[in-house]
Amino acid sequence: MDMGVISLFFCIFLSPQLCLSQGRDFPWDSCGRAFCWLPVEKPAQTVQGPVCCLDMLLDCLSNQVCPGSPPGVWVCSTDMILTMPTTFEMSWEGFSGVRVLALPGDVSYAANHGVYFADEQGRVRDIIYKGSEERIRRAAQLDGMVPLVSGPVFFCRRVLERLLKAHVTPPLDGCTYMGMDSGAPPLQISLFLDLLMCLCSDLSESEFVNGERTGCSSPISQQGAVVRSARALLWRILRGITLHMVYVPGGCYDYLTLSGREHIDRLTKKGTERDTLSHIQNTQCVSDGGRVINSVLEGDVRVASGAVIQHCHLQGPVEVHSGCLLSGLEVTSSSHIQQLALTNDHIIQGHHIQLGEIKITVYTVLGAYDDLKVSCDDDGATFLNHRWSDLYSRTGIQPEDLWWSGRSQSLMEARLFPVFQPRGGAVGLEVGVCWLLGGPGALEQWRAVWRLSLREVLSLTDQEGELRWREALFFQVGRRRVMDNLKSQSDRGLLPSFRAAVLGGQHEELLCTLDSIAAGSRENLGVAARCLACIADVLACLAGEGRGGLRSGPAANPAWSHAFSILEKGHLLGGVQALATERAKWLSRPDLLVRAARHYEAAGQVLLRQAVMLSQRFISIGQGEVPPLGEWQDVECPARLDLSGGWSDTPPIAFEHGGAVVNVAVKVDGRRPIGARARRIKEPRLLLVSSSGVQDDAIAMETVCEKLEDLKDHCVPYAPAALLKAVCVCSGLVTYPSRQSLDEQLLQRWGGGVEIHTWSLLPHGSGLGTSSILAGAVLAAVYRCTGRTYDTDSLIHAVLHLEQMLTTGGGWQDQVGGLVGGVKVARSKACLPLRVEVERLPLSDDFLLSLQQHLLLVYTGKTRLARNLLQDTVRRWYSRVPSIVENAGQLVDNAEECARACTEGSLPRLGACLERYWGQKKVMAPGCEPAAVRTMMDALRPLALGQTLAGAGGGGFLYLLTRQPQQGEAVRQVLNNTQGLRDFSVHPVELDMDGISLLKSS
């Protein structure tokens, strides 16, 4: 039972308010019951942090108990953990008075607790505290359990108004600091056995005023007259108010007792985390039933089932047996722990205490089964789980060494634990704990040391020092876990850790840790790239939510160019150091921090490109016969429709998670819409011509490169003819940079220059993979006109390499879709170098014909809104946003299901895959569905088995799998009749089984 005082209630509120009272000292946690850390982590927390009893209680009260209550005050102790059924709801209609919450317990547990005795309507008749079994059974509910006094109490506004009368009325004013400051004698009033007991219907005034009740002030003690007067005043003020009980079947009430055994059982119960906010070097040493909370365990630290380690830094070899609890031990304690022959059920704790100006750590040792309050003379009294007589005979300690004359001779009061040596200052673990457990030491040495009892240790607790120790461990653990997660390429989200470090002022240490990991990841540039992206996240957290401008934006400030150039040259360590040097100049304002974050993301892209470009090893180019000058080499390619799995092919997802995409090569309006041609010419120059649009309305752009300097912008995506220039460099047509001039290179290698033409009949931003497929077509034409041989697999990887050189990034599925004919599934494994493996699906002619008759393309008239789409998605992947990580797995799974649906010839299953795929795209790229597209898709839904925007979304082409074949006219009619749609067009689809096609030389 918890003691409350009237001063808690001297406020009246127009909306429900909550008062929480901190409990008494708790020997198993220096910060008390409320702030006792539990082996629980919040799954969706935005800032990483501990979960303590108070957190769980507040969550339960705020979300399940208090909502809906009328104006008034909720009062609750923090000495317990409440668990409520998810279906629990309280009705407040017509309520007035005081309401208490009661959770079920069995009779044996209730014998040492309080029980409400209520009538069938829930009106409380009596409160039974530590009553007989017979009395307790009278309170049993229909489920056979009894309603425990469980803590939460609600006082409506009308009751609080009455209580205000007691604020300055003697003797109740002695419950408040104002009354005591005015000279009133202090008075303790129990919340349950005085305030609430006054409202119980079975009690008479005489029984209430004069009754002797365990757990509250006695009316026959020296202060009895004051107690009786206070109770009489409460009776006059409160009597007549209804006290109503709400019983919660299926709920659970867990009071934090002084029992060490019960506390260990609570921490190790099923359903809690094995390691919570901890860094364990050898996780195999921790059994499933062991618990590690906010600790660093290095080396061979074995934690048995039923054992707990909290707030410790230990180095192995250490063995922690079942039933043991180690708490607050510093790393220097490890050598002494190693020497101990620990057995089961021991509790060793380090307590931070303050003696005047001195702050030290005191170590205590107890048995899990020890009763702290029972007299040592009782038959059941123990120390270290053995009778006191065993301690006396083993060590020579006498009772007079432990207790002052006239003091309670309980374990709580025994002066067992050393603090200071006469000449040696503060003592460590070895002087007291180790000796008491049978380690080296002597009785004389122990007697010569100034010692404290457990009660004194708890009363002297330096809670600030304790919290600082826990905080230091918490952040140290956070940095180590970040290092582990990055090096192991874990999918654990790191943003909550970053936010915690920033809020705790630990960002410098975190940034140094990330620098170190990046600099040491030369063998895995993917890890190094993610580290730089993580640094960008930390800088954004420092700027603050919504401050400093947009994360996506330019990143070419000259101040960062030196660091970028070092990275581009492949010098990872020097580049990371140069970035850190520049970073230090950008930490003073939110706008500078966000700009610095952009440049770190750009630096990460440099490393990402280098990682992906390792796929060059899968490009195999041979040498054949060089065609004559002037002979055109013509190449045509279909477009592609991605049926499932897109985004999983995008680096770094493709090599960190692994990707799988199903797509199909298609002709649009009966034609292959993408093509290129190339020929050698006599003049030693590059003539680059690109055109787009339908033939009659095609727009052509011509670029002439006569000097090597003309190719310097080949890696600038928006430069004129950037794609064609990148092909010239990537294909080895010319070398850039080089000491040789352009004309010298062309004449020496090819006997003249090269003319390249490209075309696309698709609108810009179609979503049909145009740019990547076009890159493959141009590469093929250039290879052929220079007499070189290749295979499709090499072309796929060459395009991947080219797009990294061009700095547009992107994945591999577009070129797979247009270069390989038919329906296929392509995959990449979760490793570097990134390799794409393509499997053409063996489909029946009937299914291919049916698929062709049920597929339709609809141009939405909307340009794709993809400016920062790739950058935003990669950022969220690097941050391991849980929804993105989960969705990446679902994309791959859906692609494999899509492949099975096609192989088994099921259009309905394929349609279901398309529908899921569109939902998955929207998770990867929020905002990729414009309102007009949503309107279009809603209108077409009755006609479709499934539909999705092609590519990443945002606009371009919509394709749908219709329920009936040949539905072009029906689709056109539906869209014409849908308000708000315009500029759309409907196109038939023809499957292309050949992929990239080489036309007859001309």
PDB file of N, CA, C and O in Angstrom, residues 340-363:
ATOM      1  N   LEU A 340      36.583 -14.519  -8.241  1.00  0.00           N
ATOM      2  CA  LEU A 340      35.565 -15.038  -7.338  1.00  0.00           C
ATOM      3  C   LEU A 340      34.981 -16.349  -7.858  1.00  0.00           C
ATOM      4  O   LEU A 340      34.796 -16.523  -9.066  1.00  0.00           O
ATOM      5  N   ALA A 341      34.693 -17.223  -6.950  1.00  0.00           N
ATOM      6  CA  ALA A 341      33.971 -18.448  -7.300  1.00  0.00           C
ATOM      7  C   ALA A 341      32.484 -18.170  -7.081  1.00  0.00           C
ATOM      8  O   ALA A 341      31.863 -18.647  -6.140  1.00  0.00           O
ATOM      9  N   LEU A 342      31.925 -17.349  -7.983  1.00  0.00           N
ATOM     10  CA  LEU A 342      30.513 -16.982  -7.836  1.00  0.00           C
ATOM     11  C   LEU A 342      29.626 -18.215  -7.960  1.00  0.00           C
ATOM     12  O   LEU A 342      29.899 -19.120  -8.744  1.00  0.00           O
ATOM     13  N   THR A 343      28.595 -18.238  -7.156  1.00  0.00           N
ATOM     14  CA  THR A 343      27.596 -19.300  -7.266  1.00  0.00           C
ATOM     15  C   THR A 343      26.256 -18.661  -7.619  1.00  0.00           C
ATOM     16  O   THR A 343      26.164 -17.458  -7.844  1.00  0.00           O
ATOM     17  N   ASN A 344      25.236 -19.463  -7.658  1.00  0.00           N
ATOM     18  CA  ASN A 344      23.908 -18.959  -8.019  1.00  0.00           C
ATOM     19  C   ASN A 344      23.381 -17.975  -6.985  1.00  0.00           C
ATOM     20  O   ASN A 344      23.759 -18.006  -5.806  1.00  0.00           O
ATOM     21  N   ASP A 345      22.503 -17.066  -7.444  1.00  0.00           N
ATOM     22  CA  ASP A 345      21.660 -16.256  -6.559  1.00  0.00           C
ATOM     23  C   ASP A 345      22.430 -15.235  -5.730  1.00  0.00           C
ATOM     24  O   ASP A 345      22.094 -14.975  -4.579  1.00  0.00           O
ATOM     25  N   HIS A 346      23.474 -14.636  -6.311  1.00  0.00           N
ATOM     26  CA  HIS A 346      24.187 -13.547  -5.649  1.00  0.00           C
ATOM     27  C   HIS A 346      23.889 -12.226  -6.367  1.00  0.00           C
ATOM     28  O   HIS A 346      23.781 -12.182  -7.596  1.00  0.00           O
ATOM     29  N   ILE A 347      23.789 -11.157  -5.581  1.00  0.00           N
ATOM     30  CA  ILE A 347      23.535  -9.821  -6.120  1.00  0.00           C
ATOM     31  C   ILE A 347      24.701  -8.924  -5.712  1.00  0.00           C
ATOM     32  O   ILE A 347      24.924  -8.673  -4.522  1.00  0.00           O
ATOM     33  N   ILE A 348      25.467  -8.467  -6.719  1.00  0.00           N
ATOM     34  CA  ILE A 348      26.607  -7.573  -6.474  1.00  0.00           C
ATOM     35  C   ILE A 348      26.316  -6.256  -7.168  1.00  0.00           C
ATOM     36  O   ILE A 348      26.046  -6.218  -8.365  1.00  0.00           O
ATOM     37  N   GLN A 349      26.395  -5.165  -6.393  1.00  0.00           N
ATOM     38  CA  GLN A 349      26.033  -3.857  -6.934  1.00  0.00           C
ATOM     39  C   GLN A 349      27.072  -2.799  -6.587  1.00  0.00           C
ATOM     40  O   GLN A 349      27.677  -2.828  -5.512  1.00  0.00           O
ATOM     41  N   GLY A 350      27.253  -1.876  -7.526  1.00  0.00           N
ATOM     42  CA  GLY A 350      28.032  -0.672  -7.269  1.00  0.00           C
ATOM     43  C   GLY A 350      27.094   0.498  -7.115  1.00  0.00           C
ATOM     44  O   GLY A 350      26.265   0.758  -8.000  1.00  0.00           O
ATOM     45  N   HIS A 351      27.177   1.201  -5.980  1.00  0.00           N
ATOM     46  CA  HIS A 351      26.294   2.339  -5.701  1.00  0.00           C
ATOM     47  C   HIS A 351      27.113   3.624  -5.715  1.00  0.00           C
ATOM     48  O   HIS A 351      28.139   3.715  -5.027  1.00  0.00           O
ATOM     49  N   HIS A 352      26.669   4.606  -6.468  1.00  0.00           N
ATOM     50  CA  HIS A 352      27.299   5.923  -6.434  1.00  0.00           C
ATOM     51  C   HIS A 352      26.702   6.711  -5.267  1.00  0.00           C
ATOM     52  O   HIS A 352      25.479   6.939  -5.234  1.00  0.00           O
ATOM     53  N   ILE A 353      27.549   7.100  -4.326  1.00  0.00           N
ATOM     54  CA  ILE A 353      27.052   7.841  -3.165  1.00  0.00           C
ATOM     55  C   ILE A 353      27.852   9.127  -3.003  1.00  0.00           C
ATOM     56  O   ILE A 353      28.925   9.295  -3.594  1.00  0.00           O
ATOM     57  N   GLN A 354      27.312  10.033  -2.192  1.00  0.00           N
ATOM     58  CA  GLN A 354      27.978  11.301  -1.920  1.00  0.00           C
ATOM     59  C   GLN A 354      28.042  11.517  -0.419  1.00  0.00           C
ATOM     60  O   GLN A 354      27.028  11.472   0.275  1.00  0.00           O
ATOM     61  N   LEU A 355      29.270  11.738   0.087  1.00  0.00           N
ATOM     62  CA  LEU A 355      29.514  12.052   1.502  1.00  0.00           C
ATOM     63  C   LEU A 355      30.080  13.459   1.569  1.00  0.00           C
ATOM     64  O   LEU A 355      31.270  13.675   1.344  1.00  0.00           O
ATOM     65  N   GLY A 356      29.212  14.423   1.859  1.00  0.00           N
ATOM     66  CA  GLY A 356      29.663  15.801   1.818  1.00  0.00           C
ATOM     67  C   GLY A 356      30.052  16.175   0.400  1.00  0.00           C
ATOM     68  O   GLY A 356      29.253  16.093  -0.524  1.00  0.00           O
ATOM     69  N   GLU A 357      31.342  16.527   0.222  1.00  0.00           N
ATOM     70  CA  GLU A 357      31.832  16.876  -1.107  1.00  0.00           C
ATOM     71  C   GLU A 357      32.441  15.681  -1.821  1.00  0.00           C
ATOM     72  O   GLU A 357      32.850  15.783  -2.978  1.00  0.00           O
ATOM     73  N   ILE A 358      32.501  14.552  -1.140  1.00  0.00           N
ATOM     74  CA  ILE A 358      33.167  13.372  -1.700  1.00  0.00           C
ATOM     75  C   ILE A 358      32.145  12.495  -2.424  1.00  0.00           C
ATOM     76  O   ILE A 358      31.100  12.166  -1.867  1.00  0.00           O
ATOM     77  N   LYS A 359      32.484  12.123  -3.666  1.00  0.00           N
ATOM     78  CA  LYS A 359      31.641  11.222  -4.444  1.00  0.00           C
ATOM     79  C   LYS A 359      32.427   9.946  -4.716  1.00  0.00           C
ATOM     80  O   LYS A 359      33.499   9.989  -5.308  1.00  0.00           O
ATOM     81  N   ILE A 360      31.900   8.812  -4.248  1.00  0.00           N
ATOM     82  CA  ILE A 360      32.590   7.541  -4.390  1.00  0.00           C
ATOM     83  C   ILE A 360      31.598   6.448  -4.773  1.00  0.00           C
ATOM     84  O   ILE A 360      30.382   6.676  -4.791  1.00  0.00           O
ATOM     85  N   THR A 361      32.150   5.265  -5.067  1.00  0.00           N
ATOM     86  CA  THR A 361      31.326   4.096  -5.364  1.00  0.00           C
ATOM     87  C   THR A 361      31.470   3.088  -4.235  1.00  0.00           C
ATOM     88  O   THR A 361      32.591   2.758  -3.831  1.00  0.00           O
ATOM     89  N   VAL A 362      30.349   2.640  -3.701  1.00  0.00           N
ATOM     90  CA  VAL A 362      30.329   1.624  -2.646  1.00  0.00           C
ATOM     91  C   VAL A 362      29.758   0.339  -3.245  1.00  0.00           C
ATOM     92  O   VAL A 362      28.764   0.379  -3.980  1.00  0.00           O
ATOM     93  N   TYR A 363      30.385  -0.800  -2.920  1.00  0.00           N
ATOM     94  CA  TYR A 363      29.950  -2.081  -3.466  1.00  0.00           C
ATOM     95  C   TYR A 363      29.250  -2.899  -2.378  1.00  0.00           C
ATOM     96  O   TYR A 363      29.726  -2.980  -1.245  1.00  0.00           O
TER      97      TYR A 363
END
